[in-house]
PDB file of C-alpha atoms in Angstrom:
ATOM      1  CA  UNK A 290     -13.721 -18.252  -8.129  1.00 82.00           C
ATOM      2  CA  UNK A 291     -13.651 -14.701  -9.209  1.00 92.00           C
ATOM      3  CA  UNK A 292     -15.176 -12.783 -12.685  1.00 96.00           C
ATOM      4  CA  UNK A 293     -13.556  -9.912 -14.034  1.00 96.00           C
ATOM      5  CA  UNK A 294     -16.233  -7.793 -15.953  1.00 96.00           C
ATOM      6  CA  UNK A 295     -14.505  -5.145 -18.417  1.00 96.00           C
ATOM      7  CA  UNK A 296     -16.474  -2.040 -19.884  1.00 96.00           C
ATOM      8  CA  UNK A 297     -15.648   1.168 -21.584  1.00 97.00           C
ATOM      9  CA  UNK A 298     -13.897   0.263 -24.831  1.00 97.00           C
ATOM     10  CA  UNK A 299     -14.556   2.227 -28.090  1.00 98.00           C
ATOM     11  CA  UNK A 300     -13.755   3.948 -30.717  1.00 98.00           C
ATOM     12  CA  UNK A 301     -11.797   7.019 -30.474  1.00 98.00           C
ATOM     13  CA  UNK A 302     -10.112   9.710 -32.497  1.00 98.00           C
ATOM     14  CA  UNK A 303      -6.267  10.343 -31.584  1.00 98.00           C
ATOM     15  CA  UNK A 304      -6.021  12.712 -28.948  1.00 98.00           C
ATOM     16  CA  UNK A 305      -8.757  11.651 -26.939  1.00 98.00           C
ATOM     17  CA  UNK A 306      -9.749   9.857 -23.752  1.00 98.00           C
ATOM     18  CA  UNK A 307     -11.428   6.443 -22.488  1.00 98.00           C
ATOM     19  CA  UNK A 308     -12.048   5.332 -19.178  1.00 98.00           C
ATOM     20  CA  UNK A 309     -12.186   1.505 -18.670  1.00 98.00           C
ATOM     21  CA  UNK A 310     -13.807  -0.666 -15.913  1.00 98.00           C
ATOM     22  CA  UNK A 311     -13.035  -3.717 -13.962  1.00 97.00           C
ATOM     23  CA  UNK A 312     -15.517  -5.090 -11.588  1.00 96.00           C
ATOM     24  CA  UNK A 313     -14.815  -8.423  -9.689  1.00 95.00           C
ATOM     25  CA  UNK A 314     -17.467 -10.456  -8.270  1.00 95.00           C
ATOM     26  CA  UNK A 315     -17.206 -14.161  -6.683  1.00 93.00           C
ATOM     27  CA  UNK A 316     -16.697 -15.682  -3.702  1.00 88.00           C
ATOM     28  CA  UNK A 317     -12.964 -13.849  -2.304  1.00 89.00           C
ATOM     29  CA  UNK A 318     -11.467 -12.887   0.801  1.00 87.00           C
ATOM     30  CA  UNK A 319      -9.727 -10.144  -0.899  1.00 90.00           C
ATOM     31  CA  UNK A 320      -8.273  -8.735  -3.960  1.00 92.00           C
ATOM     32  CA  UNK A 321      -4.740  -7.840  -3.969  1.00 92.00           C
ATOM     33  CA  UNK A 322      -2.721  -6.175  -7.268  1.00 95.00           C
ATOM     34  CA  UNK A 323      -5.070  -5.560  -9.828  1.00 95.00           C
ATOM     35  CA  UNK A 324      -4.422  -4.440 -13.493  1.00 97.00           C
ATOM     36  CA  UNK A 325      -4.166  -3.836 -17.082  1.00 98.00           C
ATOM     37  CA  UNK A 326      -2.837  -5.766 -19.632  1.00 98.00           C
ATOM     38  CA  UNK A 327      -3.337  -4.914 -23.669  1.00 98.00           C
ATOM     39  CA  UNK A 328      -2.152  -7.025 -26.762  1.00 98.00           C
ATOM     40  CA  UNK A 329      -2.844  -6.024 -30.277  1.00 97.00           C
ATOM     41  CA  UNK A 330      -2.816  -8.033 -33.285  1.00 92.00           C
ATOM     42  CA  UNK A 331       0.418  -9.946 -34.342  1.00 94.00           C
ATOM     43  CA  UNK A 332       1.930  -8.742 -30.901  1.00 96.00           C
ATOM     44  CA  UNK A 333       2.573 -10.077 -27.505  1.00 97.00           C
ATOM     45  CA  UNK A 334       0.472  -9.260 -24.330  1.00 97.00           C
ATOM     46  CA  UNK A 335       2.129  -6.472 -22.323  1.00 97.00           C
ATOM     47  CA  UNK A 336       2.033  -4.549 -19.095  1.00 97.00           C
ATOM     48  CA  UNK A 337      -0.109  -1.571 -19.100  1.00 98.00           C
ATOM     49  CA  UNK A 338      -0.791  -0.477 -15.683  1.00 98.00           C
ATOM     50  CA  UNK A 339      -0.747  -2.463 -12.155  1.00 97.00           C
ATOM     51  CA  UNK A 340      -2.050  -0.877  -8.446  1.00 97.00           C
ATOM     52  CA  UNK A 341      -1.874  -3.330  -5.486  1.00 94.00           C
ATOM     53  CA  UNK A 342      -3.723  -3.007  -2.626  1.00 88.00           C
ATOM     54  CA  UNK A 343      -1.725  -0.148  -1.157  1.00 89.00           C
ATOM     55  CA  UNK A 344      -2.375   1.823  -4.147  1.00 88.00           C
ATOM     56  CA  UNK A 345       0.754   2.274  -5.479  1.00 94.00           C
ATOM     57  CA  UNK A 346       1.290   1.854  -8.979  1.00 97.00           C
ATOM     58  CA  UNK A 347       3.413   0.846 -11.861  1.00 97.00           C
ATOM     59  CA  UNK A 348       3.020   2.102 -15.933  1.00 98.00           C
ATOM     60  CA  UNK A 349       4.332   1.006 -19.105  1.00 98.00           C
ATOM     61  CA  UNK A 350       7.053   3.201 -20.539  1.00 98.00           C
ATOM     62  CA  UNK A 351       4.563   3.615 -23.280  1.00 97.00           C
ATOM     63  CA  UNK A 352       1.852   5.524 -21.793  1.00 98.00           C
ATOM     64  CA  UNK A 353       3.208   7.277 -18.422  1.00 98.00           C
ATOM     65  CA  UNK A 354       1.766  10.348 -18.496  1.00 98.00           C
ATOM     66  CA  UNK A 355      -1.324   9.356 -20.234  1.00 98.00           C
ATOM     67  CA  UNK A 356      -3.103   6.719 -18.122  1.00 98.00           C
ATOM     68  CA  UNK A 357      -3.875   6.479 -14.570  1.00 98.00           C
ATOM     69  CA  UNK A 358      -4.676   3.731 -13.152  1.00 98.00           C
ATOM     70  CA  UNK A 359      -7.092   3.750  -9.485  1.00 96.00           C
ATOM     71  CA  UNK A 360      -9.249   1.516  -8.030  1.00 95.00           C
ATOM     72  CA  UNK A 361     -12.382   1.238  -5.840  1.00 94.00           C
ATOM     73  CA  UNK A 362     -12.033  -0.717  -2.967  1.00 90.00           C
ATOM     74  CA  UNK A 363     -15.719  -0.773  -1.936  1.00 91.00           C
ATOM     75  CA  UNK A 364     -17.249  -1.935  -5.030  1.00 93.00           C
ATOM     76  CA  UNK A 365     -13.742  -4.116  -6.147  1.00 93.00           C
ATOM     77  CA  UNK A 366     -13.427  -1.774  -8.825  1.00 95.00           C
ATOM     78  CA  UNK A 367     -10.229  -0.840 -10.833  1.00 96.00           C
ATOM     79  CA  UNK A 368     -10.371   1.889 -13.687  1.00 97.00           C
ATOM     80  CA  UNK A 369      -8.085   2.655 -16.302  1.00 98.00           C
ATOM     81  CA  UNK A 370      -8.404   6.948 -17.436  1.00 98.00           C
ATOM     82  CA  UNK A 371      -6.431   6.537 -21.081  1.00 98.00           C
ATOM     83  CA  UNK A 372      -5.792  10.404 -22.071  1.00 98.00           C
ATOM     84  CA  UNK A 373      -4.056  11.943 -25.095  1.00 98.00           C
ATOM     85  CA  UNK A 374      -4.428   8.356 -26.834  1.00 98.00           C
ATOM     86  CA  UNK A 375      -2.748   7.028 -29.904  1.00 98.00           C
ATOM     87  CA  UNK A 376      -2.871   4.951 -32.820  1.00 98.00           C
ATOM     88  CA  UNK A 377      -0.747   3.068 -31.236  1.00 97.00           C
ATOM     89  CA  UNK A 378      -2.713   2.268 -28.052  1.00 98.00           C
ATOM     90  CA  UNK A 379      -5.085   0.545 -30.377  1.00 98.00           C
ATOM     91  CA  UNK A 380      -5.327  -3.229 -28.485  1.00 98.00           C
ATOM     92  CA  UNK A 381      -7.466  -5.885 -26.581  1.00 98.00           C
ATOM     93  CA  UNK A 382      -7.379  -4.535 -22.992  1.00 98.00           C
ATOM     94  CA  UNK A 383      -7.373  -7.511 -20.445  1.00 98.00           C
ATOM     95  CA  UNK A 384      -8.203  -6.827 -16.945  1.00 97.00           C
ATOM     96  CA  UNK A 385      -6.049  -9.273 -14.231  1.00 97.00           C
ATOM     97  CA  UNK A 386      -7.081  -9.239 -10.541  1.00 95.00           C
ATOM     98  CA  UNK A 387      -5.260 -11.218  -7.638  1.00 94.00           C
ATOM     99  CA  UNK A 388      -7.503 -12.577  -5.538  1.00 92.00           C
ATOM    100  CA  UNK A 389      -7.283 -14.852  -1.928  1.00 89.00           C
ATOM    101  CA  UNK A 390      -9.929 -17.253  -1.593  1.00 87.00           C
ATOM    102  CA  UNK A 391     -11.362 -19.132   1.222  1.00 84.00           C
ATOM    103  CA  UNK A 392      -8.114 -20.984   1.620  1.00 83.00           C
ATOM    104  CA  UNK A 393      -5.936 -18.167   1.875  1.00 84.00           C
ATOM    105  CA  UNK A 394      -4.437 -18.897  -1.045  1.00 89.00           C
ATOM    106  CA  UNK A 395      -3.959 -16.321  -4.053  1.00 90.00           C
ATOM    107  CA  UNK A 396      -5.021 -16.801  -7.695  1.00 92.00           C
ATOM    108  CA  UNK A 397      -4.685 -15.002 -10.748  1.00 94.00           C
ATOM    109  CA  UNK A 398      -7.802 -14.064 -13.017  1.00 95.00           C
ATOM    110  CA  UNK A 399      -8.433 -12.636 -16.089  1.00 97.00           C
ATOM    111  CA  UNK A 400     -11.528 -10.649 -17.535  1.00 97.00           C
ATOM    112  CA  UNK A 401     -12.566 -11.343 -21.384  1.00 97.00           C
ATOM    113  CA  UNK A 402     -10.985  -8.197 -22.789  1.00 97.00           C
ATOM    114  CA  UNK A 403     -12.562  -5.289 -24.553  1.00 97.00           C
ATOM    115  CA  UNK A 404     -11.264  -3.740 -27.195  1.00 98.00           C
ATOM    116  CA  UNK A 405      -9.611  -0.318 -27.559  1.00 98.00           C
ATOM    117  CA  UNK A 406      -9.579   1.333 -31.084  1.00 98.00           C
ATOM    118  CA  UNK A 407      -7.819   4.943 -31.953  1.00 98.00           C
ATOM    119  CA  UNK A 408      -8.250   6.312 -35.559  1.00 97.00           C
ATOM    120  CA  UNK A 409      -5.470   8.614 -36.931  1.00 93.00           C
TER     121      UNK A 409
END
């Protein structure tokens, strides 16, 4: 079992910045890809940012550029730095983790979601 706790949503004017949180907690033998996942209203959930373990990552079309995505090892950690946002960017964010339990086998999880406004 693993929880995904998501903070750092808000409000925000166009053109400005948000940093998001992910912190996973439970009983794991590791985490493996980790990311960021967004879905506004009347829309599908998409792809925002993934890291694996090795730290390489992967970005929408949509916001390359803008967002980084890193993550903390140590405290099982993964961040989300949204810059030059726009109106557009304006979604639930979902954190996903992959995770190997005691069995060795890997699972998906999902955090609650926090939401991510940007005013024109």
């Amino acid at each position: 079992q693993v929880q995904l706790v998501e903070s750092g949503g808000g409000l925000v004017q166009a053109g400005g910045s948000l940093r998001l949180s992910c912190a996973a907690s439970g009983l794991f033998f590791s985490i493996n890809a980790m990311g960021w996942y967004r879905q506004a209203p009347g829309k599908q959930r998409e792809l925002v940012a993934h890291i694996p373990s090795s730290g390489s990552t992967n970005y929408a079309d949509s916001v390359k550029g803008r967002f980084t995505i890193s993550r903390d090892n140590a405290k099982n950690t993964v961040y989300l730095q949204m810059n030059s946002l726009k109106p557009e960017d304006t979604a639930v964010y979902y954190c996903n983790a992959k995770a190997i339990l005691g069995t060795m086998r890997q699972y998906d999880y999902w955090g609650q979601g926090t939401q991510v406004t940007v005013s024109s």
